[in-house]
Every structure is written in C-alpha cells, then in structure tokens.
PDB file of C-alpha atoms and ligand atoms in Angstrom:
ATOM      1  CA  UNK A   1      69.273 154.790 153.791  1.00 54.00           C
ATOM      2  CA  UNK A   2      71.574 152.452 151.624  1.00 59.00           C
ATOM      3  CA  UNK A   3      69.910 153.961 148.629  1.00 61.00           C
ATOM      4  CA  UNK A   4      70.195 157.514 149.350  1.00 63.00           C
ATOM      5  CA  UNK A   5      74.292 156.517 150.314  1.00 79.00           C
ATOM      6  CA  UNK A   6      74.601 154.887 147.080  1.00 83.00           C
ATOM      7  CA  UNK A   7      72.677 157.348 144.702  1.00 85.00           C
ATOM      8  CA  UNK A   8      75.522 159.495 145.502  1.00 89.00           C
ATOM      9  CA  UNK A   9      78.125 157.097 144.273  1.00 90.00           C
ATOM     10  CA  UNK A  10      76.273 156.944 140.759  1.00 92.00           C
ATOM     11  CA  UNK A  11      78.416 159.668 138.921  1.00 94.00           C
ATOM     12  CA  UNK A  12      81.251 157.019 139.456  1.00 96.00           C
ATOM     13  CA  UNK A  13      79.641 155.550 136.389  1.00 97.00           C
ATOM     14  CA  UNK A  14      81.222 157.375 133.650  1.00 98.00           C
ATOM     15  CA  UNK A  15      85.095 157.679 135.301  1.00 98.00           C
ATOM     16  CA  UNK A  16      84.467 153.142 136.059  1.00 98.00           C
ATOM     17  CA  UNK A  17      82.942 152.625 132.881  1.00 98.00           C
ATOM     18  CA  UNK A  18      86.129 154.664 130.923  1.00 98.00           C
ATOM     19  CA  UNK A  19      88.634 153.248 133.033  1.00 98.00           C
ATOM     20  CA  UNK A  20      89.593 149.701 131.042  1.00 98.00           C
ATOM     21  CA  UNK A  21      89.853 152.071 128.019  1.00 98.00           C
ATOM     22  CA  UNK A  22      92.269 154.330 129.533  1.00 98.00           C
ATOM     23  CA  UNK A  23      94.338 151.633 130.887  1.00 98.00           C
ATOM     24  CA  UNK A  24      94.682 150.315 127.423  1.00 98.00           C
ATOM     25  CA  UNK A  25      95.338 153.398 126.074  1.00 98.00           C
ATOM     26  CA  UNK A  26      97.723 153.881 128.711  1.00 98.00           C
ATOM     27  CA  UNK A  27      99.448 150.271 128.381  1.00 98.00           C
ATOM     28  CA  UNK A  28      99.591 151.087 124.240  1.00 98.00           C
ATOM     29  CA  UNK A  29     101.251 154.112 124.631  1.00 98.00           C
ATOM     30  CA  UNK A  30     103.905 152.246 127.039  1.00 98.00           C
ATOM     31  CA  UNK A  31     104.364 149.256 124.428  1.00 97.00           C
ATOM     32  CA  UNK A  32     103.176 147.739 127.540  1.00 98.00           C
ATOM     33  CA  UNK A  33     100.765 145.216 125.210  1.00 98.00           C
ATOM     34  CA  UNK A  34     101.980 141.529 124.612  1.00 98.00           C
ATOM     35  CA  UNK A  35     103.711 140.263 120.770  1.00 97.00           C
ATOM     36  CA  UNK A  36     100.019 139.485 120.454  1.00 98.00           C
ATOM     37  CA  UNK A  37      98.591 142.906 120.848  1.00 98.00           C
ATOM     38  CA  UNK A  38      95.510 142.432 118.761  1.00 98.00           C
ATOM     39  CA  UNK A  39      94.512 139.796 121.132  1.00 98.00           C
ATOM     40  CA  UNK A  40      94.976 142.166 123.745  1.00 98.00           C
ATOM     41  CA  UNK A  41      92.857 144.562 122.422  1.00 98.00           C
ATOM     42  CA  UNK A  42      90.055 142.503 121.298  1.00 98.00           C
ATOM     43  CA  UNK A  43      90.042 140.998 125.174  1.00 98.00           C
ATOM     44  CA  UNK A  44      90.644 144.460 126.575  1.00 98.00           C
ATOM     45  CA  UNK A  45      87.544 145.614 124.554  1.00 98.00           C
ATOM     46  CA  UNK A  46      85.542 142.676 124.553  1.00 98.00           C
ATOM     47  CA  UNK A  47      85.198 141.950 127.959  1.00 98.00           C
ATOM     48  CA  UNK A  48      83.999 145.650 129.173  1.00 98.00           C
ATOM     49  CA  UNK A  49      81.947 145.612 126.422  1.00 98.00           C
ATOM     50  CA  UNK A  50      79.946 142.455 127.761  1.00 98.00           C
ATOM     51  CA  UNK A  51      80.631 143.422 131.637  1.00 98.00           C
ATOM     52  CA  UNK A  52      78.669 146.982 130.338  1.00 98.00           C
ATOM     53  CA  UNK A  53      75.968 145.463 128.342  1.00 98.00           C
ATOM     54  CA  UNK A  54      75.496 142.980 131.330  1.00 98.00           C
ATOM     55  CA  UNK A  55      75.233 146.051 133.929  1.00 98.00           C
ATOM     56  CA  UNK A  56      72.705 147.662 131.545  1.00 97.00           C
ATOM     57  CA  UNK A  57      70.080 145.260 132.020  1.00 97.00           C
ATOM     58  CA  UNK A  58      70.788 145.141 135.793  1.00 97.00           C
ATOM     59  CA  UNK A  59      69.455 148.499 136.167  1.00 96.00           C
ATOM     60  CA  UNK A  60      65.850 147.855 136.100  1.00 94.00           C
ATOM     61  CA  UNK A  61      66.015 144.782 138.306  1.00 95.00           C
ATOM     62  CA  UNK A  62      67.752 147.029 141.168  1.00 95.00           C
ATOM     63  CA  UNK A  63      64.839 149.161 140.837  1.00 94.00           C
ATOM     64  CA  UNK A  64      62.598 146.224 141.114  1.00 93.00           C
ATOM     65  CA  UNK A  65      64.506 144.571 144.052  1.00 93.00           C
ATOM     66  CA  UNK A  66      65.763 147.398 145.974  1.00 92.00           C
ATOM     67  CA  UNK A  67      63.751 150.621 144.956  1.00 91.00           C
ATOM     68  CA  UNK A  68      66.884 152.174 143.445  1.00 91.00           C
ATOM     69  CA  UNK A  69      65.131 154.767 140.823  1.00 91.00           C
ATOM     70  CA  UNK A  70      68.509 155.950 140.758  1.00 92.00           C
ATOM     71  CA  UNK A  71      69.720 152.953 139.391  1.00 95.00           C
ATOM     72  CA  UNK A  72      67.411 152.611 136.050  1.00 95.00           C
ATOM     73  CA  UNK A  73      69.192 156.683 134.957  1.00 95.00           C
ATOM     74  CA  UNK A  74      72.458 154.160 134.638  1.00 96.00           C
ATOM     75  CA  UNK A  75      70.809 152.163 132.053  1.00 96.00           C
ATOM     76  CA  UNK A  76      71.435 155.115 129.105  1.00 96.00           C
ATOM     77  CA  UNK A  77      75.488 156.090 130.072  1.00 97.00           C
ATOM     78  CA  UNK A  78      75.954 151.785 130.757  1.00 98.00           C
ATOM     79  CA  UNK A  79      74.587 151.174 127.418  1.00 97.00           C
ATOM     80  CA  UNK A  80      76.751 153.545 125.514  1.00 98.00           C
ATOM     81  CA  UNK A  81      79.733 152.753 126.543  1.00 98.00           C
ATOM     82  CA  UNK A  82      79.259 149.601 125.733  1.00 98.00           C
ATOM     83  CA  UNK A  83      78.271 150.372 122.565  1.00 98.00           C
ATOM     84  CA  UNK A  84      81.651 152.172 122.204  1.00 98.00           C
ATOM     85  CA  UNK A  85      84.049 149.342 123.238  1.00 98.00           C
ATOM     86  CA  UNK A  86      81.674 147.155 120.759  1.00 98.00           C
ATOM     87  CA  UNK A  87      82.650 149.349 118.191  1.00 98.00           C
ATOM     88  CA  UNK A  88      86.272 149.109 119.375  1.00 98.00           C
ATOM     89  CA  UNK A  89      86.180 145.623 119.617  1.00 98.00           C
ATOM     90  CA  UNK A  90      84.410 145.706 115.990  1.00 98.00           C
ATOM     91  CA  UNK A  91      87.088 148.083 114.591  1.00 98.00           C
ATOM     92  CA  UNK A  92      89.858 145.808 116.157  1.00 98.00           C
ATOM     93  CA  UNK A  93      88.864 143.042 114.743  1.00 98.00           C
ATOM     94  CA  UNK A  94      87.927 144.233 111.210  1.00 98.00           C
ATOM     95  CA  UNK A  95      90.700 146.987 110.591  1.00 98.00           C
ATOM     96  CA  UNK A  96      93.271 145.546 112.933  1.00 98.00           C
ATOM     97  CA  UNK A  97      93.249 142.027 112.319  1.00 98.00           C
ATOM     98  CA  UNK A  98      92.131 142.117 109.081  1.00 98.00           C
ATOM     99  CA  UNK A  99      93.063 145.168 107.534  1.00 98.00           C
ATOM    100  CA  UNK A 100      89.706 146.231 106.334  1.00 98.00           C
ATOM    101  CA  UNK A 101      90.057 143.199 103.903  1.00 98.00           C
ATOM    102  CA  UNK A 102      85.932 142.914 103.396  1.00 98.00           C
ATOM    103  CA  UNK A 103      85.949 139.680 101.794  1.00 98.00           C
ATOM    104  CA  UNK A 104      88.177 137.831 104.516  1.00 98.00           C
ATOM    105  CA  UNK A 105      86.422 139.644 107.046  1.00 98.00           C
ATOM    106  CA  UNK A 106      82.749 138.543 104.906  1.00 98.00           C
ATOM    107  CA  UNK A 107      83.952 134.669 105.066  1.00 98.00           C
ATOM    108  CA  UNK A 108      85.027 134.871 108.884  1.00 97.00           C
ATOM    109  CA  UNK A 109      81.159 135.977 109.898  1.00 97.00           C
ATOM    110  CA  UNK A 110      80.170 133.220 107.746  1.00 97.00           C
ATOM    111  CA  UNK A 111      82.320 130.484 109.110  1.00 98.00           C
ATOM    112  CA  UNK A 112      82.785 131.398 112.248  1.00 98.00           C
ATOM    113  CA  UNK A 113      79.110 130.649 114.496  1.00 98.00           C
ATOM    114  CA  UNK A 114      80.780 132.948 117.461  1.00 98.00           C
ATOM    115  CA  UNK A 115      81.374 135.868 115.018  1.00 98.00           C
ATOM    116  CA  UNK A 116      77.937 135.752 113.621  1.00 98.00           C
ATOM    117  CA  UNK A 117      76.372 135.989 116.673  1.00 98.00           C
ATOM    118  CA  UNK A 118      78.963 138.726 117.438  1.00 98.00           C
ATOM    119  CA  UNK A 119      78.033 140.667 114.489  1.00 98.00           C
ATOM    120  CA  UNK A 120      74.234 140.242 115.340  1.00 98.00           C
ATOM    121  CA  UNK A 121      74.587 141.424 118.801  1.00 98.00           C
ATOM    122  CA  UNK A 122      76.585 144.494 116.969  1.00 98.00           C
ATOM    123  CA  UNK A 123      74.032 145.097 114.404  1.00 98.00           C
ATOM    124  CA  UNK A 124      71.324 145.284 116.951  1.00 98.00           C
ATOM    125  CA  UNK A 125      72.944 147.098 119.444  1.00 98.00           C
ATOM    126  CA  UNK A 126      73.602 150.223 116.629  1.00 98.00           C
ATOM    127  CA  UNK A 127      69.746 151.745 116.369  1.00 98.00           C
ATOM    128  CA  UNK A 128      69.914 151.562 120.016  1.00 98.00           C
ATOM    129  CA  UNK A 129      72.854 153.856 120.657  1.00 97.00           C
ATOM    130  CA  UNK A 130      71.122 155.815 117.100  1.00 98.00           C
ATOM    131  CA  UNK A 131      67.792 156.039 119.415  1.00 98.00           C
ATOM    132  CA  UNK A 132      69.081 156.653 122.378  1.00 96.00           C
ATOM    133  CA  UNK A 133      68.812 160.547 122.366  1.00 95.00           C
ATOM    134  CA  UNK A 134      65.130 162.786 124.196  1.00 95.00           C
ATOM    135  CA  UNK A 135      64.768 163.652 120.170  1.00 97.00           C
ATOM    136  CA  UNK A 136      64.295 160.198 118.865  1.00 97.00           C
ATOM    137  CA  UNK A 137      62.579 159.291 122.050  1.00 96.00           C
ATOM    138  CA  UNK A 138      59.672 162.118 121.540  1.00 97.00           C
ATOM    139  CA  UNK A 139      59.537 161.080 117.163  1.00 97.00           C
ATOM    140  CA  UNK A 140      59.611 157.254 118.374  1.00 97.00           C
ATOM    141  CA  UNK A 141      56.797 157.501 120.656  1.00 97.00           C
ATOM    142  CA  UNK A 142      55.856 153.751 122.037  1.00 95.00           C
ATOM    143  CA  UNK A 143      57.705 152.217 119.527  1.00 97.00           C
ATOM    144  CA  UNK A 144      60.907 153.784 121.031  1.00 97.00           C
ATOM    145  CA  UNK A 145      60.232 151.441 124.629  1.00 94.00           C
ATOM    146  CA  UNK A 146      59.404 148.591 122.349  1.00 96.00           C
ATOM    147  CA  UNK A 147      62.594 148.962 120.204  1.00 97.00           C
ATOM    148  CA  UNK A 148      64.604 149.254 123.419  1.00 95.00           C
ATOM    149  CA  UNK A 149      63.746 146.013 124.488  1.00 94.00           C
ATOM    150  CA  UNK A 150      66.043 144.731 121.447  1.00 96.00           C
ATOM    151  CA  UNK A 151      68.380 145.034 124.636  1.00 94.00           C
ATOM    152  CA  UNK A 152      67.218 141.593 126.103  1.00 91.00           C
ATOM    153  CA  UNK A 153      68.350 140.051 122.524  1.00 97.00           C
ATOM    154  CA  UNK A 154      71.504 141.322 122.530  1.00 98.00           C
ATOM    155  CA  UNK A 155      72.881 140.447 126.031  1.00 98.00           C
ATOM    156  CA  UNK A 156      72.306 136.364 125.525  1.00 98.00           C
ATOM    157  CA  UNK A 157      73.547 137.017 121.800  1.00 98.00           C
ATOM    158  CA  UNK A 158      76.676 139.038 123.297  1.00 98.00           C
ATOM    159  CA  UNK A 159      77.630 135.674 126.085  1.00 98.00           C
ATOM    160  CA  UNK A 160      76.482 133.203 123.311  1.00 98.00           C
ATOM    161  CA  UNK A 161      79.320 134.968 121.418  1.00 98.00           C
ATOM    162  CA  UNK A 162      81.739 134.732 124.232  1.00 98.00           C
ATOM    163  CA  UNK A 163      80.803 131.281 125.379  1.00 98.00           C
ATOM    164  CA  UNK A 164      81.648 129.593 121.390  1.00 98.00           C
ATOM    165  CA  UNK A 165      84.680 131.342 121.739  1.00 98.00           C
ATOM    166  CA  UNK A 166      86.029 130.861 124.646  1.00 98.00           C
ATOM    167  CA  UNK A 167      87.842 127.331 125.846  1.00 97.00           C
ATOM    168  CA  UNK A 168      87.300 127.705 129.455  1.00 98.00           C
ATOM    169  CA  UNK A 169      83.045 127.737 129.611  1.00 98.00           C
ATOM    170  CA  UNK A 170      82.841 128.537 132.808  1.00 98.00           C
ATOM    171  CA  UNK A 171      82.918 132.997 132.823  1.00 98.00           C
ATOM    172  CA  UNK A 172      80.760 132.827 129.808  1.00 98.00           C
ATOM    173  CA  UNK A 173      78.452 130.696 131.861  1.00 98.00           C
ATOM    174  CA  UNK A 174      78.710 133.351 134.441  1.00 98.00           C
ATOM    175  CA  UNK A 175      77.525 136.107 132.967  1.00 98.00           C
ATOM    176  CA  UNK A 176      75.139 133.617 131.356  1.00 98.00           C
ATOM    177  CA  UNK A 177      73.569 132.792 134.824  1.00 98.00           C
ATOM    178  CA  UNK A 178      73.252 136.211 135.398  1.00 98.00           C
ATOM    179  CA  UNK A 179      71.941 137.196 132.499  1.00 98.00           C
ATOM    180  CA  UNK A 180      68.906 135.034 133.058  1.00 97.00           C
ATOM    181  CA  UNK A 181      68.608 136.349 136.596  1.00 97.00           C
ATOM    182  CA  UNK A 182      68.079 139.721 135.183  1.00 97.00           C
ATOM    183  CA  UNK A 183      65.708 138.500 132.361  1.00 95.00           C
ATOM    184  CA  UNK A 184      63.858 136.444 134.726  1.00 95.00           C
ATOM    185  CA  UNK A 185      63.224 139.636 137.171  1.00 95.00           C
ATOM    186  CA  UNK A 186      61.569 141.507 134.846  1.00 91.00           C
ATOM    187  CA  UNK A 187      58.778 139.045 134.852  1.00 93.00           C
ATOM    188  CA  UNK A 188      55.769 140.773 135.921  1.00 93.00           C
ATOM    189  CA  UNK A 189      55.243 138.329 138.361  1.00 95.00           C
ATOM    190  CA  UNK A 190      58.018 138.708 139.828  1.00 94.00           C
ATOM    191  CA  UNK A 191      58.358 142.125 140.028  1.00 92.00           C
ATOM    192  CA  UNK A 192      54.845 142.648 141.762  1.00 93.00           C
ATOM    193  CA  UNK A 193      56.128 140.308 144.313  1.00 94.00           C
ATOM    194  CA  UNK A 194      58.974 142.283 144.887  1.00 92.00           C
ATOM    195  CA  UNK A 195      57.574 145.709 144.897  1.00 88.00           C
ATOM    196  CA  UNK A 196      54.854 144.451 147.768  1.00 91.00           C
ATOM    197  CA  UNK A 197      58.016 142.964 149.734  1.00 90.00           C
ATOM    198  CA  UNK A 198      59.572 146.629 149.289  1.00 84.00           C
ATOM    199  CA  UNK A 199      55.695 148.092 150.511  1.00 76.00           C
ATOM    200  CA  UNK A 200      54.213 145.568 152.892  1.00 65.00           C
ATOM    201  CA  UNK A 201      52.363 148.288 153.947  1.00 55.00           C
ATOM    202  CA  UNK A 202      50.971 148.773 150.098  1.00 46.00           C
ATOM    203  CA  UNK A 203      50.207 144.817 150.018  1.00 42.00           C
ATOM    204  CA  UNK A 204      48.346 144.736 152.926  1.00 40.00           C
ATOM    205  CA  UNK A 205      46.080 147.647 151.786  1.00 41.00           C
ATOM    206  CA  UNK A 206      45.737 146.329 148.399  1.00 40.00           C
ATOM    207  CA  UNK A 207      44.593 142.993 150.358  1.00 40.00           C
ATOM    208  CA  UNK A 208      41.826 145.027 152.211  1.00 40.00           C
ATOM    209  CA  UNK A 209      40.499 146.516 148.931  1.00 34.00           C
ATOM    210  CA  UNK A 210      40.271 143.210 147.533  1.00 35.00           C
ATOM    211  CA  UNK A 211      38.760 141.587 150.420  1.00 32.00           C
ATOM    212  CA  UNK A 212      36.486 144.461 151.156  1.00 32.00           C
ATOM    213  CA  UNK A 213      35.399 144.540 147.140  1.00 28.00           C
TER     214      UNK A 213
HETATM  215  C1  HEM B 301      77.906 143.006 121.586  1.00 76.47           C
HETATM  216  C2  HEM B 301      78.915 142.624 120.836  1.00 76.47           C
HETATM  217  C3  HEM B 301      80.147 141.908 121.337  1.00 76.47           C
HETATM  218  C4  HEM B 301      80.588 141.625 122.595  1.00 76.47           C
HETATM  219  C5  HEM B 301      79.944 141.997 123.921  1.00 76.47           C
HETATM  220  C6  HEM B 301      81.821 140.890 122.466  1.00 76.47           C
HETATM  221  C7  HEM B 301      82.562 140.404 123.527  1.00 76.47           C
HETATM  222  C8  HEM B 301      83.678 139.601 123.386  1.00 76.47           C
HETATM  223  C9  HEM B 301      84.363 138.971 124.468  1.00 76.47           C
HETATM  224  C10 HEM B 301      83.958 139.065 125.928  1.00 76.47           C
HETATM  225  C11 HEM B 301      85.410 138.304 123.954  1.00 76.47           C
HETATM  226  C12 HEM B 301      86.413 137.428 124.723  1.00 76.47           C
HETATM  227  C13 HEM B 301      87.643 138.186 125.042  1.00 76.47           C
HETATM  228  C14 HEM B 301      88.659 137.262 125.647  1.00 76.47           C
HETATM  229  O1  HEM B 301      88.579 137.000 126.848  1.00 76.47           O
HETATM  230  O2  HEM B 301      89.527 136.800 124.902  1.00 76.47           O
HETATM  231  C15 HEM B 301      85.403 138.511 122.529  1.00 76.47           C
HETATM  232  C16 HEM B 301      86.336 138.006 121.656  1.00 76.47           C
HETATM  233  C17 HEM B 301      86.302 138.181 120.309  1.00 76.47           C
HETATM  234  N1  HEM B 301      85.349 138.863 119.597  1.00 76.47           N
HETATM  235 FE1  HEM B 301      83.758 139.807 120.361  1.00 76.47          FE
HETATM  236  N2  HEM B 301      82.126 140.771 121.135  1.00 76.47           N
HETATM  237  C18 HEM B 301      81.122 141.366 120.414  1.00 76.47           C
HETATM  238  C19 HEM B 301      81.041 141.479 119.046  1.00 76.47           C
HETATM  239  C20 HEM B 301      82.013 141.052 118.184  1.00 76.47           C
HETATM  240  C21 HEM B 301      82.002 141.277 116.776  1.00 76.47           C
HETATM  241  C22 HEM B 301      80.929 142.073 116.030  1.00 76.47           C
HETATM  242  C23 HEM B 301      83.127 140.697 116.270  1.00 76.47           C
HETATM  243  C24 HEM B 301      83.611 140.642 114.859  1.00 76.47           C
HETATM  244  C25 HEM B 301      82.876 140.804 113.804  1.00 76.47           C
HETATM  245  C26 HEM B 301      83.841 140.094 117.361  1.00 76.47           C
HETATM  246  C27 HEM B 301      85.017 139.404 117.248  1.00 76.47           C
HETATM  247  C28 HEM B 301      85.707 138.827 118.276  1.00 76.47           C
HETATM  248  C29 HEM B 301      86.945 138.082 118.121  1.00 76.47           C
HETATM  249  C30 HEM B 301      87.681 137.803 116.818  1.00 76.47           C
HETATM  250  C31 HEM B 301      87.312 137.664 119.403  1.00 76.47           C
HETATM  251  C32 HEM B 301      88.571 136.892 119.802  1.00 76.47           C
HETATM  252  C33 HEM B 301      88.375 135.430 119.592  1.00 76.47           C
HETATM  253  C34 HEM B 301      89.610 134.638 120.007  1.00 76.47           C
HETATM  254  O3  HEM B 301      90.182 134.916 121.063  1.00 76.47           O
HETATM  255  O4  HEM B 301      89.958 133.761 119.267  1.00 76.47           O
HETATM  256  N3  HEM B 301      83.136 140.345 118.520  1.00 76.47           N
HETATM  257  N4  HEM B 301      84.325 139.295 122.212  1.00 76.47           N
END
C-alpha cells in the first residue's frame, strides 16, 4: 500500500535533487551570498553532493527492507546529480578559489589528507557517471555491475573527506553511521533475512522443501 503511495512520489527526485542548486543560483544572482562566497559555494555544493551520493546507496537497501523496486530506478538520477554538484564543488574549489593555478591547486591535494581523499572520491566517481548510460551498460557486460560497485568506495571516501575537514565531528559521523547501515544491508545475509521477513509465506515454503529434501 505504502509502496504503491510512495512510487508515485518518485518523480519528486529530479525537482528535490535540483533544488539546493537553484537556491544558490537564486541567492548568487541576489548578491544574497556572504563576503565569503566561495565558502558558500563549496558548502552549498558539497553538502548535496554527499546528501546525494549518500541517498544513492540507500536505494538498494529500501528494496531489500521494504520491497520498494521503485526505489533501486533512483539509484541512476541520485547518482548523477551528485556527480554534478561534485563537479561544482570541484570547479569551485579549483577555478574559484584558486584560479585554475595547477601547481597551488597540485600542492593543496598533496598537503591537505581531506582533499586527497576528496579528489579520490572525485576521480572514482567520473567512469561512473561516463558508464552510466544502456550503451556502455550492453559494451560493459558484467564488468559494468562490478565497476558500479566502485560506488561503496566512494561514499566512506566522500564522509572521510568531510569528517578531516570539518571541526564539529559529529554530521560527518552521521552520515558515517549511515553509511555503514547501508553497506552493512547489502550483506547477503542480511538481505535473505529480510526478503523472508517481507515473504513469510516464501520462508515457510522454502522450510518445507528443505525439510521434505
Ligand atoms: C565526492 C566528492 C566530494 C564530496 C561529496 C565533498 C563534500 C564536501 C562537504 C560535505 C564539504 C563540507 C561543506 C561544509 O559544510 O563546509 C566539503 C568541503 C570542501 N571540499 Fe569537498 N567534497 C568532495 C570532493 C572534493 C574535492 C575533489 C575537492 C578539491 C579538490 C574538495 C574540496 C573541498 C574544500 C576546499 C572544502 C572546504 C573546506 C573548508 O571549509 O575549509 N572536495 N566537501
């Protein structure tokens, strides 16, 4: 009942998922951003990016948990647009902040442990969003669902990034806790025991055939 309700609601996706980048481009075109604007935008970018990637990886769990096929269509749009305030957090930081200055911006990923692991989480995250089309699906065969799974790399890379930046631990731990929640529900385990919760009907059967073999 919930599901059917909710699958309805899924469209809402793409409107939610643009809406911190039109508010931004709303608040820039008002001067509405503070003296430190390039802080703005690298927050303003940042944190959808991570609340996206986050939501990406939540979309197969739902399906586990809940039976919400729906939900796992979500993963694709959720994934993209994260990719894209990546790249505008990415283009803030290097063209913004440091004026395309490749040598500053070079040192930076070098000193700095939080932008390293920022840039990682980047670097992985592009032949994902290159893949993520039917045609590179069909040419990629298996290797394209293996690939994909690059995914589960990049969210704990993406809060380790946030969490040796940040001066307050505890959102970073957040999304950390619930990062593992997601990774942890794709167990196998875990998500048989869930799917015969969903069917009890299906688990009892299966326990006839296994008694009766
Ligand atoms: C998947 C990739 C990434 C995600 C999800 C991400 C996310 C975030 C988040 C959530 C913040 C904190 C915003 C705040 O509350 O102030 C942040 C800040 C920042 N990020 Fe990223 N980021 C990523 C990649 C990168 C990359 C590739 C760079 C640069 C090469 C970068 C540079 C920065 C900088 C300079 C800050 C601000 C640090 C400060 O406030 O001192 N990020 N990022």
């Amino acid at each position: 009942m919930i599901n059917i309700s909710l699958k309805r609601f899924a469209w809402l996706v793409h409107p939610l998922a643009l809406l911190p980048l039109a508010l931004l481009a709303v608040d820039t075109a008002l001067d509405n951003l503070s003296v430190n604007f390039i802080q703005d935008i690298t927050e303003r970018t940042g944190i959808p990016a991570l609340v996206l990637l986050v939501l990406s990886i939540a979309c197969t769990p739902l399906n586990t948990v809940f039976g919400w096929k729906w939900a796992v269509a979500l993963r694709k749009p959720l994934g993209l647009y994260a990719f894209l305030y990546v790249c505008l957090h990415l283009l803030t930081f290097t063209a913004l902040d440091y004026g395309l200055d490749w040598g500053a911006i070079a040192t930076e990923v070098g000193e700095k442990r939080y932008i390293l692991v920022g840039t990682a989480a980047f670097l992985l995250l592009v032949p994902l969003a290159l893949t993520s089309n039917k045609a590179a699906m069909r040419r990629l065969g298996k290797n394209w669902k293996r690939l994909h799974l690059l995914v589960y790399a990049i969210v704990p890379l993406a809060v380790l990034h946030y969490l040796w930046l940040s001066k307050d631990p505890r959102p970073a731990l957040l999304f950390g806790a619930a990062t593992g929640v997601l990774l942890l529900l794709r167990l196998p385990v875990l998500r048989r025991a869930f799917s015969a919760l969903r069917k009890p009907g299906a688990s009892v059967d299966r326990q006839k055939t296994d008694t009766a073999m």
